[in-house]
Structures are given as structure tokens and as C-alpha cells.
Short mmCIF file of C-alpha atoms and ligand atoms in Angstrom, two decimals:
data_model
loop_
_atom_site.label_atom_id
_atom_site.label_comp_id
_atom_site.label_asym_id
_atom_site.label_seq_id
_atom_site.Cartn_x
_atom_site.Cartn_y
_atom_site.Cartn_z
CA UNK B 1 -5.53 31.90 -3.86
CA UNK B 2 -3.93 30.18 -6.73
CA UNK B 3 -6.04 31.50 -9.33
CA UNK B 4 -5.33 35.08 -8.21
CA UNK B 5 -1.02 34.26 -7.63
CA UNK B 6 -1.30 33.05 -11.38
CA UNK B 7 -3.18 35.88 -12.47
CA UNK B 8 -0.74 38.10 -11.51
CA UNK B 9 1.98 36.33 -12.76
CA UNK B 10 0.15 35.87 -15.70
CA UNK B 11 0.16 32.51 -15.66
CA UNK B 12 -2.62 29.83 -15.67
CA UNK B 13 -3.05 27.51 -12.60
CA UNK B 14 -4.97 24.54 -12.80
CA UNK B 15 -5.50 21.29 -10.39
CA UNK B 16 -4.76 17.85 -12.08
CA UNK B 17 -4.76 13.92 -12.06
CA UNK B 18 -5.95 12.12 -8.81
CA UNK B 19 -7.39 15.07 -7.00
CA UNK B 20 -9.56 16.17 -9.77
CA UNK B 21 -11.04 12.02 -10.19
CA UNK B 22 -11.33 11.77 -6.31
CA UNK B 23 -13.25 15.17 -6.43
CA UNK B 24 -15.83 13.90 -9.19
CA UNK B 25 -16.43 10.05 -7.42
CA UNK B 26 -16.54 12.35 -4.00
CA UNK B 27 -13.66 11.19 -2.34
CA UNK B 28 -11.92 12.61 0.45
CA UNK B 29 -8.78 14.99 -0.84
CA UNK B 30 -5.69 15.41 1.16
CA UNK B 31 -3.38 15.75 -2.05
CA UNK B 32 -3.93 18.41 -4.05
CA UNK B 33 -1.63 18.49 -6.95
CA UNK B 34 -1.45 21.99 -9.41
CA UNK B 35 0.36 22.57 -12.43
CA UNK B 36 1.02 26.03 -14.32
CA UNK B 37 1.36 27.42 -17.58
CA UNK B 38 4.17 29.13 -16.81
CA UNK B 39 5.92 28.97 -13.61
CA UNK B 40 5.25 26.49 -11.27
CA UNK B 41 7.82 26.68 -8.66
CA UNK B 42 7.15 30.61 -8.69
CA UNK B 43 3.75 30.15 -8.14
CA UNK B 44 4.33 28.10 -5.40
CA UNK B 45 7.17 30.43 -3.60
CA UNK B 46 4.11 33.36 -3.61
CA UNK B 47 1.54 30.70 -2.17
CA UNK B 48 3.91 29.79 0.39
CA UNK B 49 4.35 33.45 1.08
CA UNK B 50 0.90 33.81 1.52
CA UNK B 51 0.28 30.62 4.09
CA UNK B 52 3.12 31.46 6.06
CA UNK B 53 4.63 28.05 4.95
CA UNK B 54 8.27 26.63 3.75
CA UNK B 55 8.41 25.61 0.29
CA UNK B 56 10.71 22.68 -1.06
CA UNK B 57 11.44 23.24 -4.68
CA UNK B 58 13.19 20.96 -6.62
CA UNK B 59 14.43 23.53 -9.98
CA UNK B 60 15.25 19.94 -12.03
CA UNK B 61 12.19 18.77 -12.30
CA UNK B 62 10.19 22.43 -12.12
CA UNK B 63 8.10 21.11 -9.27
CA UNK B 64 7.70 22.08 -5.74
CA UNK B 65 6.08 21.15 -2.59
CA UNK B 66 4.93 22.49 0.82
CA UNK B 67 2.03 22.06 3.37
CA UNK B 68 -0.30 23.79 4.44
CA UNK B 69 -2.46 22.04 7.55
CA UNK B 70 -3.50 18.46 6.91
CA UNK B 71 -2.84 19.05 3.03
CA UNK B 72 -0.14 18.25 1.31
CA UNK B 73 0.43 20.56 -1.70
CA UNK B 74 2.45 20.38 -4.80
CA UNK B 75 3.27 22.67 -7.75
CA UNK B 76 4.58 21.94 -11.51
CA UNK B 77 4.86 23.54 -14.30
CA UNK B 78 3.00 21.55 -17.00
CA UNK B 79 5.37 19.77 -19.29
CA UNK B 80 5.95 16.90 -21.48
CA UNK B 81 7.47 13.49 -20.77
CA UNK B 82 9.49 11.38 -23.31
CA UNK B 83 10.73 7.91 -21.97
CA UNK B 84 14.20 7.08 -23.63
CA UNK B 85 13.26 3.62 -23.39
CA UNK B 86 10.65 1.45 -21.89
CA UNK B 87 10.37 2.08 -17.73
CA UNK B 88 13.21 4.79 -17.79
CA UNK B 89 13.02 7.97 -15.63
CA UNK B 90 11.29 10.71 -18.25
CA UNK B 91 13.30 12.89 -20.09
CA UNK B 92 11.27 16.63 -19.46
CA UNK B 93 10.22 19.66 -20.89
CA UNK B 94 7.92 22.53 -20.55
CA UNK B 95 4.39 22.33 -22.71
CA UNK B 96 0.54 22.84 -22.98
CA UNK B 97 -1.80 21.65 -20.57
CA UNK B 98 -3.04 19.45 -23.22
CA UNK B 99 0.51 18.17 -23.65
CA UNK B 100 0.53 17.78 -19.54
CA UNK B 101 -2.21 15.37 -19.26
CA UNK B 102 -1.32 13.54 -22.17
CA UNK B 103 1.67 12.07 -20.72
CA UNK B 104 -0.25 10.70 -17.40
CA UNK B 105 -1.37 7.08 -17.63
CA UNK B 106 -5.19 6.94 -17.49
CA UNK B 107 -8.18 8.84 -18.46
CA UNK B 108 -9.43 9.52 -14.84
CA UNK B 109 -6.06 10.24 -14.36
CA UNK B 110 -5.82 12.98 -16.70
CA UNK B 111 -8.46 15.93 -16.08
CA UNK B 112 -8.09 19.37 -14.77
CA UNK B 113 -9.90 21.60 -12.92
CA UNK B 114 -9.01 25.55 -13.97
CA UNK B 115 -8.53 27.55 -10.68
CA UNK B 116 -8.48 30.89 -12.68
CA UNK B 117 -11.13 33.57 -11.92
CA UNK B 118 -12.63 33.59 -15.22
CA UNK B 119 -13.37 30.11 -15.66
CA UNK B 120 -13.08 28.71 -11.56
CA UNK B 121 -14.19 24.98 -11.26
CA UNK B 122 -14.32 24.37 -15.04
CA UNK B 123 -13.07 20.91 -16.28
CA UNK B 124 -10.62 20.32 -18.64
CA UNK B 125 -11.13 16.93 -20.00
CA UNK B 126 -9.57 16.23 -23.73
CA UNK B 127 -9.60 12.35 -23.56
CA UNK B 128 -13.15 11.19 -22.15
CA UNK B 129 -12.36 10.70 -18.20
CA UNK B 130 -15.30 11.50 -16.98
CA UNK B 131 -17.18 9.14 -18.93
CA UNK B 132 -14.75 6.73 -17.84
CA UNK B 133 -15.41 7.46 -14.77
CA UNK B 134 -18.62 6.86 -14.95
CA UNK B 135 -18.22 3.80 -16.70
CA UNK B 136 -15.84 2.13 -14.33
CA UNK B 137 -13.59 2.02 -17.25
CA UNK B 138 -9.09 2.16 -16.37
CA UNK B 139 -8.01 3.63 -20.25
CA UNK B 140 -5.04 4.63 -21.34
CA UNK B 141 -4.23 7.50 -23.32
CA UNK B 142 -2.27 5.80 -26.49
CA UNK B 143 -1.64 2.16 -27.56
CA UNK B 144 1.95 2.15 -26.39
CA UNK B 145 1.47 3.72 -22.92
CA UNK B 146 2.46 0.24 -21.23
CA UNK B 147 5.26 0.12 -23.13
CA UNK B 148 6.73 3.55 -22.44
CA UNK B 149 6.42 2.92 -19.01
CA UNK B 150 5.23 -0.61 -17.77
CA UNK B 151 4.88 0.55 -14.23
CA UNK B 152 1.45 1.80 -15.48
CA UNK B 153 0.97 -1.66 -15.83
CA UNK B 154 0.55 -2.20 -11.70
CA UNK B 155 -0.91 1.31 -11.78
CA UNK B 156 -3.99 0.09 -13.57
CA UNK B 157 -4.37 -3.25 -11.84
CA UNK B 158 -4.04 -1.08 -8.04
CA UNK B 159 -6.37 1.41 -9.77
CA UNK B 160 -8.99 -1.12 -10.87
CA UNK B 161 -9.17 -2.86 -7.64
CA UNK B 162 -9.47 0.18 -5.72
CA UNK B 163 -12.37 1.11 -7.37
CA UNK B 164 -13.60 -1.86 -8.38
CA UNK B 165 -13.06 -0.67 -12.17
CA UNK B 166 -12.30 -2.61 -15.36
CA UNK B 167 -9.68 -2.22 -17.68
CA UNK B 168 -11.35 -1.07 -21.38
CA UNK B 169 -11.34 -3.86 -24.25
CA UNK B 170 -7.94 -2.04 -25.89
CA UNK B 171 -6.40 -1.60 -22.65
CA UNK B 172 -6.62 -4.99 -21.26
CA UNK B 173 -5.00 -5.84 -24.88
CA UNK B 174 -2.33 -3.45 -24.87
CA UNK B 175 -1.61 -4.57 -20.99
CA UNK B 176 -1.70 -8.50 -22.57
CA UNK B 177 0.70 -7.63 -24.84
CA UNK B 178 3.39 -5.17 -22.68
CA UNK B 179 3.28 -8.41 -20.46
CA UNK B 180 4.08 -10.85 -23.04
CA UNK B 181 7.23 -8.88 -24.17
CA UNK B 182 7.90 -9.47 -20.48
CA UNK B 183 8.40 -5.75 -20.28
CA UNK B 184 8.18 -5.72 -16.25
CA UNK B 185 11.49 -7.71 -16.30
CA UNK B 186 13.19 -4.71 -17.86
CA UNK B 187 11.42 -1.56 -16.30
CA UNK B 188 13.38 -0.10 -13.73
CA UNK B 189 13.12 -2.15 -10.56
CA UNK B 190 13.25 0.63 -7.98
CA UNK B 191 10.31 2.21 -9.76
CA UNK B 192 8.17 -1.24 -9.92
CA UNK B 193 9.06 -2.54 -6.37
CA UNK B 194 8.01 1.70 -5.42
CA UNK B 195 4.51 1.46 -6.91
CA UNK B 196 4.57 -2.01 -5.60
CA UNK B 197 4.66 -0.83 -2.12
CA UNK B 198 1.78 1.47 -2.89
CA UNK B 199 -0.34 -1.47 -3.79
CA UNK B 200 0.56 -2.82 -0.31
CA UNK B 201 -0.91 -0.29 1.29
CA UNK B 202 -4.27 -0.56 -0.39
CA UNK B 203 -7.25 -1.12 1.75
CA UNK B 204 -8.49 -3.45 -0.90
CA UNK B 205 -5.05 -5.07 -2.13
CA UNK B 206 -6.50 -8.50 -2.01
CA UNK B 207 -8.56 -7.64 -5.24
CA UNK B 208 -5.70 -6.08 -6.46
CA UNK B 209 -3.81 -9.49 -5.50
CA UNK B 210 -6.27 -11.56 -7.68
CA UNK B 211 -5.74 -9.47 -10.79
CA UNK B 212 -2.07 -9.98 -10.38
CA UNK B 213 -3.01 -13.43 -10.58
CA UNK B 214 -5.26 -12.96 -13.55
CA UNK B 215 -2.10 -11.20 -15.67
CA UNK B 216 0.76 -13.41 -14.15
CA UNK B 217 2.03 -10.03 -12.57
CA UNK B 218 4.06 -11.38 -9.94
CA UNK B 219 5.17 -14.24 -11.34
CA UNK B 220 7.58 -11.34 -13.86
CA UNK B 221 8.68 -9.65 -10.73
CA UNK B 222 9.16 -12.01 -8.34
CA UNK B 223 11.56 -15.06 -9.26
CA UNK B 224 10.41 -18.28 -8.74
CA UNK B 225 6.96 -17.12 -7.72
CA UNK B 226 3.80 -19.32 -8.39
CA UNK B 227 0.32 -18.69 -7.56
CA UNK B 228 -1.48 -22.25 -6.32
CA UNK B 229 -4.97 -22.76 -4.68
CA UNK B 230 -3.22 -23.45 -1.39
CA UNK B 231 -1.85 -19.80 -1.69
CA UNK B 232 -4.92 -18.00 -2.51
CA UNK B 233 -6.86 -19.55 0.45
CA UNK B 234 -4.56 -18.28 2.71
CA UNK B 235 -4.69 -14.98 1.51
CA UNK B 236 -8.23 -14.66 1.82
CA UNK B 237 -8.03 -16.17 5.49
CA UNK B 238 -5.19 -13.71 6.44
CA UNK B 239 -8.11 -10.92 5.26
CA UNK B 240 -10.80 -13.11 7.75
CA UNK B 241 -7.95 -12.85 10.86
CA UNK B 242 -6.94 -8.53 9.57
CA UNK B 243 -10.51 -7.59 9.91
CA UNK B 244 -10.83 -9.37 12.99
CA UNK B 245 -7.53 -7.65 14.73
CA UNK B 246 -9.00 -4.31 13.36
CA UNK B 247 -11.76 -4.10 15.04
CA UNK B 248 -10.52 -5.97 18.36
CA UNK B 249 -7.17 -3.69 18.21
CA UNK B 250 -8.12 -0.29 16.36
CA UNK B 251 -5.16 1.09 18.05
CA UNK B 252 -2.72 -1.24 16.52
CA UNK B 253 -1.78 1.12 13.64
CA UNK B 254 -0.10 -2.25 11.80
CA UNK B 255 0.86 -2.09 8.26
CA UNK B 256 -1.32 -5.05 7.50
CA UNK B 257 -0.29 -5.27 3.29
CA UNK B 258 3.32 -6.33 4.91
CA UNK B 259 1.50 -9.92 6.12
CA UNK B 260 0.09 -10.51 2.71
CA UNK B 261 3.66 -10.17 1.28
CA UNK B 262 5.12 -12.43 4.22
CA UNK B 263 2.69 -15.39 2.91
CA UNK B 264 2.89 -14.48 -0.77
CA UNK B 265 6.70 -14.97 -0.65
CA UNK B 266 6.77 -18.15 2.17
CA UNK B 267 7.72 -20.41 -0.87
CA UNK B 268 10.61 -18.46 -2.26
CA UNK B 269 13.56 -16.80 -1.42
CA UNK B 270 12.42 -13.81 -0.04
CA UNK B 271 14.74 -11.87 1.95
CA UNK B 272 16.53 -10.14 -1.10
CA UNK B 273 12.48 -9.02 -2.07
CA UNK B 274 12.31 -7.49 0.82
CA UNK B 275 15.46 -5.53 0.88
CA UNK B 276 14.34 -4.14 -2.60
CA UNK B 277 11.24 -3.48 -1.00
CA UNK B 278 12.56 -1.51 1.53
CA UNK B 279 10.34 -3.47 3.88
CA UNK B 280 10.99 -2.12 7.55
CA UNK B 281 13.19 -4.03 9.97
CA UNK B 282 10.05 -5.46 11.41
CA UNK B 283 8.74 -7.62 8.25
CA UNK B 284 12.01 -9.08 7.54
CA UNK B 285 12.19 -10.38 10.76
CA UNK B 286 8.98 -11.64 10.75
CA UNK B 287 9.71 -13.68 7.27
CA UNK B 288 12.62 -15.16 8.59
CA UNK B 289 10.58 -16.22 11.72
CA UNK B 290 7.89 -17.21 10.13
CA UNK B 291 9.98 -19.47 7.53
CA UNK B 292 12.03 -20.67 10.53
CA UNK B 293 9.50 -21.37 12.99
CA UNK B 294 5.85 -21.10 11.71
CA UNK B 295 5.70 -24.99 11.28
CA UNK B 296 6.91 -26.01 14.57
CA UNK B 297 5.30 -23.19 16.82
CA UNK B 298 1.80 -24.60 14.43
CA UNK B 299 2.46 -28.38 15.67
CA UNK B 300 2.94 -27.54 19.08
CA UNK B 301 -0.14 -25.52 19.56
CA UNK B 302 -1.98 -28.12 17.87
CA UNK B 303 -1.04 -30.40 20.88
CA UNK B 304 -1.78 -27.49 23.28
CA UNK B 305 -3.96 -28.98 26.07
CA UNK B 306 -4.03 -26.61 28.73
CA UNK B 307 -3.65 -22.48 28.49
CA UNK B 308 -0.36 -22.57 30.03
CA UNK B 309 1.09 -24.84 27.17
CA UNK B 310 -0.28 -22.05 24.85
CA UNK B 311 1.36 -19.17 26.75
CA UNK B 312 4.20 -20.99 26.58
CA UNK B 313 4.36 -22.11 23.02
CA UNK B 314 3.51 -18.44 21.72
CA UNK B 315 5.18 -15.97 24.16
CA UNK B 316 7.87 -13.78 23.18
CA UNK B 317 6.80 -13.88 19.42
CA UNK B 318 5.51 -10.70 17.38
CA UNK B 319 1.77 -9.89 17.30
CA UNK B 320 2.04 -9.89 13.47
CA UNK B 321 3.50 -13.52 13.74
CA UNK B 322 0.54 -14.51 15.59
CA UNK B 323 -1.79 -12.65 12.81
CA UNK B 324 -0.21 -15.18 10.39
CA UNK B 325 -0.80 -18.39 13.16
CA UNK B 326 -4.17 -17.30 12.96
CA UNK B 327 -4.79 -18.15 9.20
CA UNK B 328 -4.91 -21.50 10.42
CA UNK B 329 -8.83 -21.41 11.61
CA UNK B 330 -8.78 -24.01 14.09
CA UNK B 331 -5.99 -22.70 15.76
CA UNK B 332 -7.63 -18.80 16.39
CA UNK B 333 -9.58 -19.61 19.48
CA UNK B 334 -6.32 -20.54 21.05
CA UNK B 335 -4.28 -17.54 19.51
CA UNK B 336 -7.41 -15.09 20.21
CA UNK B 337 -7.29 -16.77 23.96
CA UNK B 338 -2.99 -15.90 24.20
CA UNK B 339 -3.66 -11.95 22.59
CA UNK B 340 -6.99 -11.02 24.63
CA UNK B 341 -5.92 -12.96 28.37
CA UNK B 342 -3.20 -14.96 28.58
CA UNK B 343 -0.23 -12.40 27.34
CA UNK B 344 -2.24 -9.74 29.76
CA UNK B 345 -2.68 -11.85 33.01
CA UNK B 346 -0.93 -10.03 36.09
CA UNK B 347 -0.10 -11.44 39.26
CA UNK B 348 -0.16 -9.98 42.99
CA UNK B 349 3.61 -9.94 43.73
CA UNK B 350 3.48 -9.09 47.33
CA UNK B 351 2.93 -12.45 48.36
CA UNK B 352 6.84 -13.20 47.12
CA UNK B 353 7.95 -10.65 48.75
CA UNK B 354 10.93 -12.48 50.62
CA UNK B 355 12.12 -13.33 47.13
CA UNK B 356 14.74 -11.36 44.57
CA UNK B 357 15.53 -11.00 40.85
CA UNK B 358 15.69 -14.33 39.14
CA UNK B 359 14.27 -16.02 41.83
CA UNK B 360 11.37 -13.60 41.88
CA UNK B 361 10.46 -13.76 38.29
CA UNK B 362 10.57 -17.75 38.27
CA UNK B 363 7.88 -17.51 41.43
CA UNK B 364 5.56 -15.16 39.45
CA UNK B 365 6.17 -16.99 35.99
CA UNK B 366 4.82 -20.08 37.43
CA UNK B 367 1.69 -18.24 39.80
CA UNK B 368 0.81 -17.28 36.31
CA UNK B 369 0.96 -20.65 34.59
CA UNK B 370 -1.06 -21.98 37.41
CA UNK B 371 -3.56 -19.12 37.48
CA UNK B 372 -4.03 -19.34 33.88
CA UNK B 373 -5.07 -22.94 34.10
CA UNK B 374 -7.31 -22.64 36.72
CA UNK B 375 -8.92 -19.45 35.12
CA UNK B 376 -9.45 -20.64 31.23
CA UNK B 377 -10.37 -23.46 29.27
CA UNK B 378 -9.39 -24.46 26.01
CA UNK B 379 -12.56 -25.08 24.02
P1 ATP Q 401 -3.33 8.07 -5.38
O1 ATP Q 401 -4.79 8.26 -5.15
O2 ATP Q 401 -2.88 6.65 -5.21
O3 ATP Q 401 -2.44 9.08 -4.74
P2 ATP Q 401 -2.80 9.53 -7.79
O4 ATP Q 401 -3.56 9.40 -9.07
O5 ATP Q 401 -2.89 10.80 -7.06
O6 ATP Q 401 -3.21 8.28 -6.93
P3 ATP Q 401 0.09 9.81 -7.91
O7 ATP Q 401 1.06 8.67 -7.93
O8 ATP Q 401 0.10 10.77 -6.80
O9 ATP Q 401 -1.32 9.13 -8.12
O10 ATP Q 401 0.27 10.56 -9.27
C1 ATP Q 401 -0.39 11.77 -9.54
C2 ATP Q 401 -0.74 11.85 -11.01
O11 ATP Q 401 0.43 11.75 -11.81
C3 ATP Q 401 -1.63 10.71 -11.49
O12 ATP Q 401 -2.98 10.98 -11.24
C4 ATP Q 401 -1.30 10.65 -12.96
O13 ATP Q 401 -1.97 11.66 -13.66
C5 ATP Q 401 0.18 10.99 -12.98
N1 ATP Q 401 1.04 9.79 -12.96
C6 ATP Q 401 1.56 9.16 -11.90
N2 ATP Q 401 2.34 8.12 -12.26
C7 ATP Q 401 2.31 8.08 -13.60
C8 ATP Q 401 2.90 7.23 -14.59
N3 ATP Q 401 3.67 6.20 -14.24
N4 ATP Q 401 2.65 7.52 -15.87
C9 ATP Q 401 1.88 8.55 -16.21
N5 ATP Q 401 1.28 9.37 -15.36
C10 ATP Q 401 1.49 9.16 -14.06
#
């Protein structure tokens, strides 16, 4: 449908960057992302037409976007991108195709597919993705790509551990040397702490999180931040405990990356991260609970003897907060023992039935206490 809305218009449609390098590796699609020589945001008005759809367009930037089903769609017109200085928002023009993909930040990043009739499902590749690709290679497309925009910087390290790439010889030099002009301390923050958040969200973030370590990432953008042994174990114990509540809660839909940040930042100050971040209400409470209380609530269910001094040490907190107990290994059997039983037990009110409100709830409070002792063990 694009190819024959561009041919009309005589323009030429083609699709570009991730879609085209999670087509080739096979990946599912639910992005599609087109540009035109020509008209973009026409093109798009005439597709929308055609789907029955609405259509956002947003004239400044010559881009619009609309869905259609599960996918969502967007249009540009192909143009050229010239940083005023290092991390700015682009300054942008119309150009070539060529000229389009030149200004994206990797070589699997930077194919096209032509949607036109004559040449349908035809790559475009002028800088060697696919054999990137292939090669498990991250490149970038000049020397001073990191420096014209260092966010690329955490775009290649999310990129690499996603797909379990490495960064090419001149890349990994170019990315040395963007970091030792400490160029993430410049960049604009909203755009870092944005891509940042993406990273979060990555199924395999905890090999992104070791090659932050590996180019002192977060030690630019966070202040005070150190990586230490401790730090790392407990990281890779918080994976152990998110694989676990996966599979024992599939239904939890919990933004797990958010836990990872909560221990990554436990020995700073935080809280103004997190408002940068734009972390929901829900992570900044945990943080401060977790800072607050972690230590305490840990000590007590240490001492924990009997299942009712466990339902009473960890009631009333967050299920993430007991996610990040549970990096403490000998403490899960009790914590798995509170999630899976103890927070679910019920009792058979009718035998207080004489009793009212406050008086009520203090009767059923302890029938619980006592049933939960005589029910489970602690092993
Ligand atoms: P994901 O699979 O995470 O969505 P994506 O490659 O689709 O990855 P987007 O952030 O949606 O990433 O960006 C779409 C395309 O825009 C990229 O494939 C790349 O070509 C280009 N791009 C995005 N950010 C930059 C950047 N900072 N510098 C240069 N090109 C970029």
C-alpha cells in the first residue's frame, strides 16, 4: 500500500533502521518505521485514508504517526541531521536516502528496504550492515558519531547486550575516547536519562549493566556512583529472585528493570535520579523504603522463628520490596513462604459473629496468626 501511495505521488517509500535489522535476524516487528523521498507526512495522510485510521503529524519535524491494529506506524520524510554541538537536539533538513541513513548511529541501524513496485523487498545497504549483522559487529557510521551525539554511546552498549553483539575495533575506540572527554556529562540529560529508561526495560539489561561497568558508564551519569563486587552480586541475585517471580507470578506485569535501579542507586542519593528518570510513583517509594527500612525488616526476619513472626515482620510492604528481601538467599524460603501462603491465608469469620469492626478484625488477625503456626513450618 505504501509503494503504490508513493507511486502516485511520485515519491519513493522505503522502510528503515530497526525494522529492516529485526526483519533480517527474524525478529518479531511491531514498529515499522518508513521514510519518503518526498513527502512523508502526505504519504502518511493517504495511508491513513486508506486504513480508516487518524494520523498525528507533527509538520516540524516532517514526520507522522498512526496505527493501524497491533502496529504502530510512522512516516518521515528522509532528511539530514546536523548536531550544533555534541548531544543537542538535531538541527533538520530534507535529503537523499543515502543522506537519511547516514545520520543514524549504527550499521544495522541504517538499511532500507524499498517498498516501491519496481524494486519491492530490495535492500538498500551503503555502509556494510548486513555483514555486520552477521558478524555480531555494533559500527558506527563516522569516527565522530559519539561525539555528535553521545547518547549513541548507551545506544550501542543496550544494542550489544541485546544481541549479544560486540562493538568493532574503531568503535570501541571512538566510544573510549567520547568517554574520556567525559562527553556524557554534557549531552543533554533528558535525552540520556530517556534512552536510559529504554535500557531498563531490556529483557537482558543485566548484560547491558556489565558493559556499563566495563566503560565506567554510570559512574558519568550518576554522581557519586561506584561499581564494587558487593554490588554486582546483588544484581545477579536480584536476576535469580526476577526469574523466579516470573514464572511463579506471570500475571504480575512488574516493570522488573525499576528493581535493578533501586539496588544500583542504594548507596547514593537517589531520589533526584529518579525524578529525572521519571520513575513512576511506585519506585520512588520503594527506594525510600527500601533505604529506610530494608536493614531492619532484614534483621528481624533473620530472627523469625515461627510463620506468624514472618507475617508480621513483612505485611503491609510492596511485593517489589519483598523481590529485593529476596536477594538475600537465605532469607527466600521465608519470603517465598509470606507471598505463596501466609499473605493469602483466610479465615472462617462466622464463628465471631457476635463481634464488630475493630473488635472483629483483632479476633480474625489473631485466628490467623494462630492458624498460620499450626499450619507451616519454617525450614
Ligand atoms: P528498538 O528495537 O529498541 O526500538 P530501534 O533501532 O527501532 O530500536 P529507535 O529508537 O526506534 O530504535 O530508532 C529508530 C531508528 O532511528 C534507529 O534504528 C536508528 O536508525 C535511528 N536512531 C535512533 N536514535 C538515534 C541516534 N541517537 N542517532 C542516530 N540515529 C538514531
Amino acid at each position: 500500500v505504501v509503494g503504490k501511495i508513493c507511486q502516485e505521488l511520485g515519491f519513493k517509500g522505503y522502510l528503515v533502521g530497526g525494522v529492516v535489522r529485526d526483519i533480517l535476524m527474524g525478529r518479531r516487528i511491531w514498529d515499522l518505521d518508513f521514510v519518503v523521498e518526498g513527502d512523508g507526512i502526505k504519504v502518511a495522510e493517504r495511508f491513513a485514508q486508506h486504513y480508516r485510521v487518524n494520523v498525528h503529524p507533527f509538520p516540524e519535524f516532517g514526520t507522522a504517526h498512526l496505527k493501524v491494529g497491533d502496529f504502530k506506524i510512522e512516516f518521515a520524510t528522509t532528511r539530514r541531521e546536523t548536531y550544533p554541538h555534541p548531544g543537542a537536539y538535531p538541527v533538520v533538513e530534507p535529503a537523499s536516502l543515502k543522506e537519511d541513513l547516514f545520520r543514524r548511529d549504527f550499521t544495522i541501524n541504517a538499511m532500507a528496504i524499498s517498498v516501491m513496485e519496481e524494486d519491492f523487498g530490495t535492500l538498500i545497504d551503503y555502509f556494510g550492515g548486513l555483514r555486520d549483522l552477521k558478524d555480531k559487529l555494533i559500527r558506527i557510521l563516522h569516527p565522530l558519531s559519539f561525539v555528535e551525539d553521545p547518547v549513541r554511546i548507551l545506544r550501542a552498549l543496550r544494542f550489544a547486550g541485546r544481541f549479544d553483539f560486540k562493538l568493532s575495533k574503531s568503535t570501541e575506540k571512538a566510544m573510549l575516547n567520547a568517554l574520556s572527554m567525559h562527553l556524557l556529562k554534557q549531552a543533554s540529560r533528558g535525552r540520556l536519562l530517556k534512552e536510559l529508561t529504554l535500557a531498563f526495560r531490556e529483557e537482558k539489561l543485566l548484560d547491558i549493566l556489565k558493559l556499563y561497568r566495563q566503560y565506567k558508564v554510570l559512574e558519568e551519569l550518576i554522581d557519586g556512583f561506584q561499581w564494587s563486587q558487593d554490588l554486582e552480586l546483588k544484581l545477579e541475585k536480584l536476576k535469580e529472585v526476577v526469574s523466579w517471580h516470573k514464572i511463579e507470578f506471570p500475571d504480575k506485569k512488574l516493570e522488573y528493570g525499576w528493581l535493578y535501579l533501586v539496588i544500583l542507586l542504594e548507596k547514593v542519593k537517589g531520589e533526584e535520579f529518579l525524578r529525572d528518570m521519571s520513575a513512576p510513583a511506585w519506585v520512588r517509594e520503594l527506594y525510600r523504603t527500601y533505604k529506610e527500612q530494608a536493614k531492619e525488616v532484614i534483621r528481624k526476619l533473620h530472627q523469625a522463628k515461627k510463620p506468624s513472626e514472618v507475617y508480621l515482620t513483612l505485611k503491609g510492604f510492596s511485593e517489589p520490596f519483598y523481590l529485593l528481601l529476596a536477594i538475600e538467599e537465605s532469607l527466600r524460603p521465608k519470603i517465598v513462604l509470606y507471598m505463596e501462603k501466609l499473605s493469602k491465608l483466610k479465615v472462617d469469620v462466622s464463628r465471631f459473629s457476635g463481634l464488630k469492626g475493630k473488635e472483629l478484625g483483632k479476633a480474625i488477625e489473631n485466628e490467623k496468626l494462630r492458624l498460620m503456626d499450626e499450619t507451616f513450618t519454617l525450614t
